[in-house]
Each structure stands twice: as C-alpha cells, then as structure tokens.
C-alpha cells in the first residue's frame, strides 16, 4: 500500500504535536489509508475517519487501516464534499479537521472548502490542518479562502521535522513540493 507524501507530512506534524492531541476531537476528511487519523488516534485523540460516501472501497480502506492498527473503536463515516448530508449534520463537535492532499483536483476545491467552512462555522474554535502537493501554479485556493472568509497560516515544514532532508520525500519521479496550512475562520 502506497502512502502519499502529503499524508506522511501531516502525520509528522501530528507526531510533533502529539502531546496536544490527547482528548482532542479529530475528523479526517478524504482519509484514504488514514495515516494522519491513525497517528492522531494513537496519540490519544478521539478520531472519526471519513471519505466519500459514493466510494465504498475508500471507506473500506479506512476500516482496514483501523483494523491493521488495532483501532476498532474509530468510527468511519461517508461524507461527500459539498453535500450537507445527515452524516455531516450528525457529527459530534470537532477540534481539528485533517485533510492530506485533498486539494488534488481543482474541480473539488469549492466543495472541499464548502464542507470545511460548514464544519468551522459549527465549531468556531476548530482548525483545518491540511497538506497538499503543489501541482500547478494555476491551482490556487486563495480566492476561495477569501470568498469563505477563512484565514490561513502556512506552516514551514522544517519547523516540525527532525529529519529535514527526508521530509516529504517521494520515490515518484519529478519534483514534489509539499505545503502545509492551518485554516480557521477569520475573526
């Protein structure tokens, strides 16, 4: 099973901040293999994993990751970005929303931020911790962040990794620039 560099970077950030995760309520969106969510759960957070309700294999992958990591108590739910569903409405309060490489396809950017905004409005103290791979200079969420009145803090990767040389390294060909942001409601 391949784990994308963005998931590794977000997991490294969580590990670097592991002492602050105990008891936090965490939701991972677009979880896939769920590495960040699994790390958060292992650090004592109350985690819920989610992926598209329209992609049962993705939800099964989340469940498989939980079983493989001895986390049978971690709930896995179907959430589709941009859709206000009963599962989204029924979510318990959250402190941290995680998303690794969810900004993969520009056609999804608005739906992702719609869902994140909904969650932040419902949980005004919460933050969205996200990592993404820079794929094109034309792919930007800056205008959408302004539209939704969200503020962003860019997190330099070197600030939380002891192994700076291998942080976000990838065996895939080409250049792989990874960025991390913390997004919250603008006050």
CSV table of C-alpha atoms in Angstrom, one decimal:
chain,number,residue,atom,x,y,z
A,1,UNK,CA,0.0,0.0,0.0
A,2,UNK,CA,1.5,3.3,-1.1
A,3,UNK,CA,1.1,6.3,1.3
A,4,UNK,CA,1.3,9.7,-0.4
A,5,UNK,CA,4.0,12.1,0.8
A,6,UNK,CA,1.3,14.6,1.9
A,7,UNK,CA,-0.1,12.1,4.4
A,8,UNK,CA,3.4,11.4,5.7
A,9,UNK,CA,4.0,15.2,6.3
A,10,UNK,CA,0.7,15.6,8.1
A,11,UNK,CA,1.4,12.6,10.2
A,12,UNK,CA,4.8,14.0,11.0
A,13,UNK,CA,3.1,17.3,12.1
A,14,UNK,CA,0.7,15.4,14.3
A,15,UNK,CA,3.5,13.4,15.9
A,16,UNK,CA,5.5,16.6,16.5
A,17,UNK,CA,2.4,17.9,18.4
A,18,UNK,CA,1.3,14.6,19.9
A,19,UNK,CA,1.2,15.9,23.5
A,20,UNK,CA,-1.5,18.4,22.5
A,21,UNK,CA,-3.7,15.8,20.8
A,22,UNK,CA,-4.8,13.8,23.8
A,23,UNK,CA,-8.6,14.2,24.2
A,24,UNK,CA,-9.0,16.4,21.1
A,25,UNK,CA,-11.9,15.5,18.8
A,26,UNK,CA,-10.4,15.0,15.3
A,27,UNK,CA,-12.2,14.4,12.0
A,28,UNK,CA,-10.1,13.3,9.0
A,29,UNK,CA,-11.8,14.1,5.6
A,30,UNK,CA,-10.8,12.3,2.4
A,31,UNK,CA,-9.0,9.9,4.7
A,32,UNK,CA,-8.0,7.2,2.2
A,33,UNK,CA,-5.5,5.0,4.0
A,34,UNK,CA,-6.0,7.2,7.1
A,35,UNK,CA,-2.4,7.7,8.1
A,36,UNK,CA,-2.9,11.1,9.8
A,37,UNK,CA,-6.1,9.9,11.5
A,38,UNK,CA,-4.4,6.7,12.8
A,39,UNK,CA,-1.5,8.7,14.2
A,40,UNK,CA,-3.9,11.1,15.9
A,41,UNK,CA,-5.8,8.2,17.4
A,42,UNK,CA,-2.5,6.6,18.6
A,43,UNK,CA,-1.7,9.9,20.2
A,44,UNK,CA,-4.9,9.9,22.3
A,45,UNK,CA,-7.3,11.9,20.1
A,46,UNK,CA,-10.9,10.9,19.6
A,47,UNK,CA,-10.8,10.4,15.9
A,48,UNK,CA,-13.5,9.9,13.2
A,49,UNK,CA,-12.4,9.0,9.7
A,50,UNK,CA,-14.4,9.9,6.6
A,51,UNK,CA,-14.2,9.5,2.9
A,52,UNK,CA,-16.7,9.8,0.1
A,53,UNK,CA,-20.0,8.1,0.8
A,54,UNK,CA,-20.0,7.4,-3.0
A,55,UNK,CA,-16.8,5.4,-2.9
A,56,UNK,CA,-17.3,2.3,-0.7
A,57,UNK,CA,-13.8,1.0,-1.4
A,58,UNK,CA,-12.4,4.2,0.2
A,59,UNK,CA,-14.4,3.7,3.3
A,60,UNK,CA,-13.3,0.0,3.4
A,61,UNK,CA,-9.7,1.2,3.2
A,62,UNK,CA,-10.3,3.4,6.2
A,63,UNK,CA,-11.7,0.4,8.1
A,64,UNK,CA,-8.8,-1.8,7.1
A,65,UNK,CA,-6.3,0.8,8.4
A,66,UNK,CA,-8.2,0.8,11.7
A,67,UNK,CA,-8.1,-2.9,12.0
A,68,UNK,CA,-4.4,-3.2,11.0
A,69,UNK,CA,-3.5,-0.6,13.6
A,70,UNK,CA,-5.7,-2.1,16.4
A,71,UNK,CA,-8.1,0.8,16.4
A,72,UNK,CA,-11.5,-1.0,16.1
A,73,UNK,CA,-13.3,1.8,18.1
A,74,UNK,CA,-12.5,4.5,15.4
A,75,UNK,CA,-15.7,5.4,13.5
A,76,UNK,CA,-15.6,5.5,9.7
A,77,UNK,CA,-18.4,7.6,8.0
A,78,UNK,CA,-19.2,8.5,4.5
A,79,UNK,CA,-19.1,12.3,3.8
A,80,UNK,CA,-19.1,13.8,0.3
A,81,UNK,CA,-17.6,17.2,0.0
A,82,UNK,CA,-20.0,20.0,-0.8
A,83,UNK,CA,-23.1,18.0,0.3
A,84,UNK,CA,-24.9,18.6,3.5
A,85,UNK,CA,-25.8,15.1,4.4
A,86,UNK,CA,-27.4,13.5,7.6
A,87,UNK,CA,-23.9,12.2,8.5
A,88,UNK,CA,-22.4,15.7,8.3
A,89,UNK,CA,-25.3,17.2,10.3
A,90,UNK,CA,-25.0,14.5,13.0
A,91,UNK,CA,-21.2,14.9,13.5
A,92,UNK,CA,-20.2,15.5,17.1
A,93,UNK,CA,-18.2,18.6,17.8
A,94,UNK,CA,-14.6,18.7,16.5
A,95,UNK,CA,-11.4,20.5,17.5
A,96,UNK,CA,-9.3,19.6,14.5
A,97,UNK,CA,-10.2,18.7,10.9
A,98,UNK,CA,-7.4,16.9,9.0
A,99,UNK,CA,-7.0,16.7,5.2
A,100,UNK,CA,-4.0,15.3,3.4
A,101,UNK,CA,-3.8,16.1,-0.3
A,102,UNK,CA,-7.5,16.8,-0.6
A,103,UNK,CA,-6.7,19.7,-2.9
A,104,UNK,CA,-5.8,17.3,-5.6
A,105,UNK,CA,-8.3,18.3,-8.3
A,106,UNK,CA,-9.4,21.9,-8.8
A,107,UNK,CA,-12.9,20.8,-9.6
A,108,UNK,CA,-13.2,19.7,-6.0
A,109,UNK,CA,-11.7,22.8,-4.3
A,110,UNK,CA,-15.0,24.7,-3.8
A,111,UNK,CA,-16.8,21.6,-2.5
A,112,UNK,CA,-14.0,20.9,0.0
A,113,UNK,CA,-14.0,24.4,1.3
A,114,UNK,CA,-17.8,24.4,1.5
A,115,UNK,CA,-17.6,21.4,3.8
A,116,UNK,CA,-14.7,22.8,5.8
A,117,UNK,CA,-16.5,26.1,6.2
A,118,UNK,CA,-19.6,24.3,7.4
A,119,UNK,CA,-17.6,22.4,10.0
A,120,UNK,CA,-15.7,25.5,11.1
A,121,UNK,CA,-19.0,27.5,11.5
A,122,UNK,CA,-20.4,24.7,13.6
A,123,UNK,CA,-17.1,24.5,15.6
A,124,UNK,CA,-15.7,28.1,15.6
A,125,UNK,CA,-12.7,27.2,17.7
A,126,UNK,CA,-11.7,24.3,15.3
A,127,UNK,CA,-8.9,24.4,12.8
A,128,UNK,CA,-8.3,22.6,9.5
A,129,UNK,CA,-4.8,21.2,9.2
A,130,UNK,CA,-4.0,20.3,5.6
A,131,UNK,CA,-1.1,19.3,3.5
A,132,UNK,CA,-1.1,19.4,-0.3
A,133,UNK,CA,1.3,18.8,-3.2
A,134,UNK,CA,1.9,21.9,-5.4
A,135,UNK,CA,0.9,20.5,-8.8
A,136,UNK,CA,0.5,23.7,-10.8
A,137,UNK,CA,0.9,27.4,-10.2
A,138,UNK,CA,-2.6,27.8,-11.7
A,139,UNK,CA,-4.2,25.7,-9.0
A,140,UNK,CA,-4.9,28.0,-6.1
A,141,UNK,CA,-7.4,28.1,-3.3
A,142,UNK,CA,-6.5,31.7,-2.2
A,143,UNK,CA,-9.6,33.2,-3.9
A,144,UNK,CA,-11.8,30.6,-2.3
A,145,UNK,CA,-10.3,31.2,1.1
A,146,UNK,CA,-11.2,34.9,0.7
A,147,UNK,CA,-14.7,34.1,-0.5
A,148,UNK,CA,-15.3,31.9,2.5
A,149,UNK,CA,-13.6,34.4,4.9
A,150,UNK,CA,-11.0,31.8,6.0
A,151,UNK,CA,-7.6,32.7,7.4
A,152,UNK,CA,-4.5,30.7,6.6
A,153,UNK,CA,-1.3,30.1,8.4
A,154,UNK,CA,1.4,28.5,6.3
A,155,UNK,CA,3.5,26.0,8.3
A,156,UNK,CA,7.1,25.7,7.2
A,157,UNK,CA,7.9,22.0,7.1
A,158,UNK,CA,11.3,22.4,8.6
A,159,UNK,CA,9.6,23.7,11.8
A,160,UNK,CA,8.4,20.3,12.8
A,161,UNK,CA,10.6,17.6,11.4
A,162,UNK,CA,13.9,16.4,12.9
A,163,UNK,CA,14.7,14.7,9.6
A,164,UNK,CA,14.5,17.7,7.4
A,165,UNK,CA,16.3,16.1,4.5
A,166,UNK,CA,13.7,13.3,4.0
A,167,UNK,CA,10.6,15.2,4.9
A,168,UNK,CA,8.0,14.6,2.2
A,169,UNK,CA,10.5,12.8,0.1
A,170,UNK,CA,9.0,10.6,-2.6
A,171,UNK,CA,10.1,7.8,-4.8
A,172,UNK,CA,7.9,9.1,-7.6
A,173,UNK,CA,9.6,10.8,-10.5
A,174,UNK,CA,9.7,14.6,-10.7
A,175,UNK,CA,9.6,17.4,-8.2
A,176,UNK,CA,7.2,17.1,-5.2
A,177,UNK,CA,6.7,20.3,-3.3
A,178,UNK,CA,4.6,19.8,-0.2
A,179,UNK,CA,2.9,22.6,1.6
A,180,UNK,CA,1.1,22.7,4.9
A,181,UNK,CA,-1.6,25.2,6.1
A,182,UNK,CA,-3.7,25.7,9.1
A,183,UNK,CA,-7.1,27.2,8.1
A,184,UNK,CA,-9.6,28.7,10.5
A,185,UNK,CA,-12.4,31.2,10.5
A,186,UNK,CA,-11.3,34.8,10.0
A,187,UNK,CA,-12.2,36.7,13.2
